[in-house]
Amino acid sequence: MEGFVTALGSQWHPECFCCKVCGVTFPRGNYFDHEGEPHCEIHYHASRGTLCASCQKPVTGKCITAMGRKWHPEHFTCAFCLKLLQQGHLQGASPQPLLPALLHQALRLASSPTPPTLPLLCYIY
């Protein structure tokens, strides 16, 4: 009867107003509305596909979209040498970003009786 939370068009017991995914409550009242359900920041961004593929933290502001995932610009690095990839570098379309010279090396290493698993190349724009 008392001490309830009013949010998302309903009233909730404080312990019942929690992230739909992990059950964490919102002691400061900060929550994210995703499809009418309360979510914590991590699960809100995970449901929207806006977690950095490298650090798994929300990507806000500038971002790089590559290989069907989002990255903080400072986390978009070559999978082999960890150098920062800049605009215009080549990459393997899947599963890891690669610098051009390292991509050729990786394809050579992958040449075996089975075909390489790295598909066509594309540019980052």
PDB file of N, CA, C and O in Angstrom, residues 29-57:
ATOM      1  N   GLY A  29      16.413   4.662  -9.055  1.00  0.00           N
ATOM      2  CA  GLY A  29      15.275   4.929  -9.927  1.00  0.00           C
ATOM      3  C   GLY A  29      15.618   4.975 -11.402  1.00  0.00           C
ATOM      4  O   GLY A  29      14.746   5.210 -12.218  1.00  0.00           O
ATOM      5  N   ASN A  30      16.885   4.741 -11.755  1.00  0.00           N
ATOM      6  CA  ASN A  30      17.282   4.781 -13.162  1.00  0.00           C
ATOM      7  C   ASN A  30      17.060   3.417 -13.810  1.00  0.00           C
ATOM      8  O   ASN A  30      17.665   2.427 -13.412  1.00  0.00           O
ATOM      9  N   TYR A  31      16.200   3.390 -14.798  1.00  0.00           N
ATOM     10  CA  TYR A  31      15.940   2.161 -15.540  1.00  0.00           C
ATOM     11  C   TYR A  31      15.755   2.527 -17.002  1.00  0.00           C
ATOM     12  O   TYR A  31      15.642   3.701 -17.361  1.00  0.00           O
ATOM     13  N   PHE A  32      15.733   1.526 -17.857  1.00  0.00           N
ATOM     14  CA  PHE A  32      15.536   1.722 -19.286  1.00  0.00           C
ATOM     15  C   PHE A  32      14.290   0.958 -19.702  1.00  0.00           C
ATOM     16  O   PHE A  32      14.125  -0.206 -19.338  1.00  0.00           O
ATOM     17  N   ASP A  33      13.441   1.618 -20.450  1.00  0.00           N
ATOM     18  CA  ASP A  33      12.204   1.010 -20.940  1.00  0.00           C
ATOM     19  C   ASP A  33      12.484   0.342 -22.276  1.00  0.00           C
ATOM     20  O   ASP A  33      12.854   0.993 -23.248  1.00  0.00           O
ATOM     21  N   HIS A  34      12.330  -0.967 -22.319  1.00  0.00           N
ATOM     22  CA  HIS A  34      12.454  -1.695 -23.588  1.00  0.00           C
ATOM     23  C   HIS A  34      11.187  -2.506 -23.787  1.00  0.00           C
ATOM     24  O   HIS A  34      10.910  -3.443 -23.041  1.00  0.00           O
ATOM     25  N   GLU A  35      10.405  -2.089 -24.781  1.00  0.00           N
ATOM     26  CA  GLU A  35       9.143  -2.748 -25.107  1.00  0.00           C
ATOM     27  C   GLU A  35       8.228  -2.851 -23.887  1.00  0.00           C
ATOM     28  O   GLU A  35       7.594  -3.877 -23.648  1.00  0.00           O
ATOM     29  N   GLY A  36       8.180  -1.770 -23.092  1.00  0.00           N
ATOM     30  CA  GLY A  36       7.278  -1.705 -21.949  1.00  0.00           C
ATOM     31  C   GLY A  36       7.741  -2.439 -20.710  1.00  0.00           C
ATOM     32  O   GLY A  36       6.998  -2.539 -19.739  1.00  0.00           O
ATOM     33  N   GLU A  37       8.949  -2.959 -20.721  1.00  0.00           N
ATOM     34  CA  GLU A  37       9.505  -3.685 -19.577  1.00  0.00           C
ATOM     35  C   GLU A  37      10.732  -2.960 -19.052  1.00  0.00           C
ATOM     36  O   GLU A  37      11.509  -2.417 -19.836  1.00  0.00           O
ATOM     37  N   PRO A  38      10.939  -2.966 -17.724  1.00  0.00           N
ATOM     38  CA  PRO A  38      12.139  -2.315 -17.186  1.00  0.00           C
ATOM     39  C   PRO A  38      13.386  -3.159 -17.433  1.00  0.00           C
ATOM     40  O   PRO A  38      13.349  -4.384 -17.323  1.00  0.00           O
ATOM     41  N   HIS A  39      14.476  -2.495 -17.809  1.00  0.00           N
ATOM     42  CA  HIS A  39      15.759  -3.162 -18.040  1.00  0.00           C
ATOM     43  C   HIS A  39      16.871  -2.344 -17.396  1.00  0.00           C
ATOM     44  O   HIS A  39      16.799  -1.113 -17.348  1.00  0.00           O
ATOM     45  N   CYS A  40      17.925  -3.034 -16.931  1.00  0.00           N
ATOM     46  CA  CYS A  40      19.131  -2.345 -16.497  1.00  0.00           C
ATOM     47  C   CYS A  40      19.861  -1.866 -17.755  1.00  0.00           C
ATOM     48  O   CYS A  40      19.522  -2.267 -18.874  1.00  0.00           O
ATOM     49  N   GLU A  41      20.860  -1.025 -17.589  1.00  0.00           N
ATOM     50  CA  GLU A  41      21.546  -0.442 -18.742  1.00  0.00           C
ATOM     51  C   GLU A  41      22.174  -1.504 -19.648  1.00  0.00           C
ATOM     52  O   GLU A  41      22.045  -1.452 -20.873  1.00  0.00           O
ATOM     53  N   ILE A  42      22.847  -2.482 -19.062  1.00  0.00           N
ATOM     54  CA  ILE A  42      23.517  -3.513 -19.856  1.00  0.00           C
ATOM     55  C   ILE A  42      22.503  -4.313 -20.674  1.00  0.00           C
ATOM     56  O   ILE A  42      22.680  -4.521 -21.878  1.00  0.00           O
ATOM     57  N   HIS A  43      21.429  -4.760 -20.061  1.00  0.00           N
ATOM     58  CA  HIS A  43      20.459  -5.582 -20.787  1.00  0.00           C
ATOM     59  C   HIS A  43      19.631  -4.768 -21.781  1.00  0.00           C
ATOM     60  O   HIS A  43      19.192  -5.299 -22.798  1.00  0.00           O
ATOM     61  N   TYR A  44      19.432  -3.491 -21.508  1.00  0.00           N
ATOM     62  CA  TYR A  44      18.773  -2.617 -22.481  1.00  0.00           C
ATOM     63  C   TYR A  44      19.627  -2.538 -23.749  1.00  0.00           C
ATOM     64  O   TYR A  44      19.144  -2.762 -24.851  1.00  0.00           O
ATOM     65  N   HIS A  45      20.920  -2.245 -23.581  1.00  0.00           N
ATOM     66  CA  HIS A  45      21.802  -2.127 -24.745  1.00  0.00           C
ATOM     67  C   HIS A  45      22.003  -3.483 -25.425  1.00  0.00           C
ATOM     68  O   HIS A  45      22.098  -3.560 -26.651  1.00  0.00           O
ATOM     69  N   ALA A  46      22.063  -4.554 -24.656  1.00  0.00           N
ATOM     70  CA  ALA A  46      22.190  -5.890 -25.248  1.00  0.00           C
ATOM     71  C   ALA A  46      20.977  -6.207 -26.116  1.00  0.00           C
ATOM     72  O   ALA A  46      21.121  -6.738 -27.223  1.00  0.00           O
ATOM     73  N   SER A  47      19.793  -5.854 -25.654  1.00  0.00           N
ATOM     74  CA  SER A  47      18.582  -6.134 -26.428  1.00  0.00           C
ATOM     75  C   SER A  47      18.518  -5.305 -27.698  1.00  0.00           C
ATOM     76  O   SER A  47      17.899  -5.700 -28.676  1.00  0.00           O
ATOM     77  N   ARG A  48      19.173  -4.157 -27.717  1.00  0.00           N
ATOM     78  CA  ARG A  48      19.192  -3.289 -28.894  1.00  0.00           C
ATOM     79  C   ARG A  48      20.415  -3.542 -29.784  1.00  0.00           C
ATOM     80  O   ARG A  48      20.551  -2.942 -30.834  1.00  0.00           O
ATOM     81  N   GLY A  49      21.329  -4.404 -29.343  1.00  0.00           N
ATOM     82  CA  GLY A  49      22.527  -4.686 -30.130  1.00  0.00           C
ATOM     83  C   GLY A  49      23.541  -3.557 -30.083  1.00  0.00           C
ATOM     84  O   GLY A  49      24.308  -3.370 -31.014  1.00  0.00           O
ATOM     85  N   THR A  50      23.568  -2.802 -28.978  1.00  0.00           N
ATOM     86  CA  THR A  50      24.493  -1.670 -28.874  1.00  0.00           C
ATOM     87  C   THR A  50      25.534  -1.850 -27.776  1.00  0.00           C
ATOM     88  O   THR A  50      25.979  -0.891 -27.167  1.00  0.00           O
ATOM     89  N   LEU A  51      25.935  -3.094 -27.532  1.00  0.00           N
ATOM     90  CA  LEU A  51      27.076  -3.355 -26.653  1.00  0.00           C
ATOM     91  C   LEU A  51      28.313  -3.496 -27.526  1.00  0.00           C
ATOM     92  O   LEU A  51      28.259  -4.091 -28.608  1.00  0.00           O
ATOM     93  N   CYS A  52      29.434  -2.958 -27.066  1.00  0.00           N
ATOM     94  CA  CYS A  52      30.700  -3.077 -27.794  1.00  0.00           C
ATOM     95  C   CYS A  52      31.087  -4.553 -27.888  1.00  0.00           C
ATOM     96  O   CYS A  52      31.068  -5.265 -26.878  1.00  0.00           O
ATOM     97  N   ALA A  53      31.427  -4.996 -29.090  1.00  0.00           N
ATOM     98  CA  ALA A  53      31.809  -6.391 -29.300  1.00  0.00           C
ATOM     99  C   ALA A  53      33.091  -6.746 -28.560  1.00  0.00           C
ATOM    100  O   ALA A  53      33.362  -7.910 -28.299  1.00  0.00           O
ATOM    101  N   SER A  54      33.878  -5.740 -28.177  1.00  0.00           N
ATOM    102  CA  SER A  54      35.138  -5.989 -27.489  1.00  0.00           C
ATOM    103  C   SER A  54      34.971  -5.978 -25.973  1.00  0.00           C
ATOM    104  O   SER A  54      35.296  -6.942 -25.300  1.00  0.00           O
ATOM    105  N   CYS A  55      34.455  -4.874 -25.426  1.00  0.00           N
ATOM    106  CA  CYS A  55      34.413  -4.723 -23.963  1.00  0.00           C
ATOM    107  C   CYS A  55      33.051  -5.048 -23.351  1.00  0.00           C
ATOM    108  O   CYS A  55      32.919  -5.096 -22.131  1.00  0.00           O
ATOM    109  N   GLN A  56      32.047  -5.253 -24.173  1.00  0.00           N
ATOM    110  CA  GLN A  56      30.696  -5.582 -23.725  1.00  0.00           C
ATOM    111  C   GLN A  56      30.039  -4.481 -22.893  1.00  0.00           C
ATOM    112  O   GLN A  56      29.145  -4.739 -22.102  1.00  0.00           O
ATOM    113  N   LYS A  57      30.488  -3.233 -23.087  1.00  0.00           N
ATOM    114  CA  LYS A  57      29.861  -2.087 -22.426  1.00  0.00           C
ATOM    115  C   LYS A  57      29.055  -1.319 -23.462  1.00  0.00           C
ATOM    116  O   LYS A  57      29.331  -1.401 -24.656  1.00  0.00           O
TER     117      LYS A  57
END
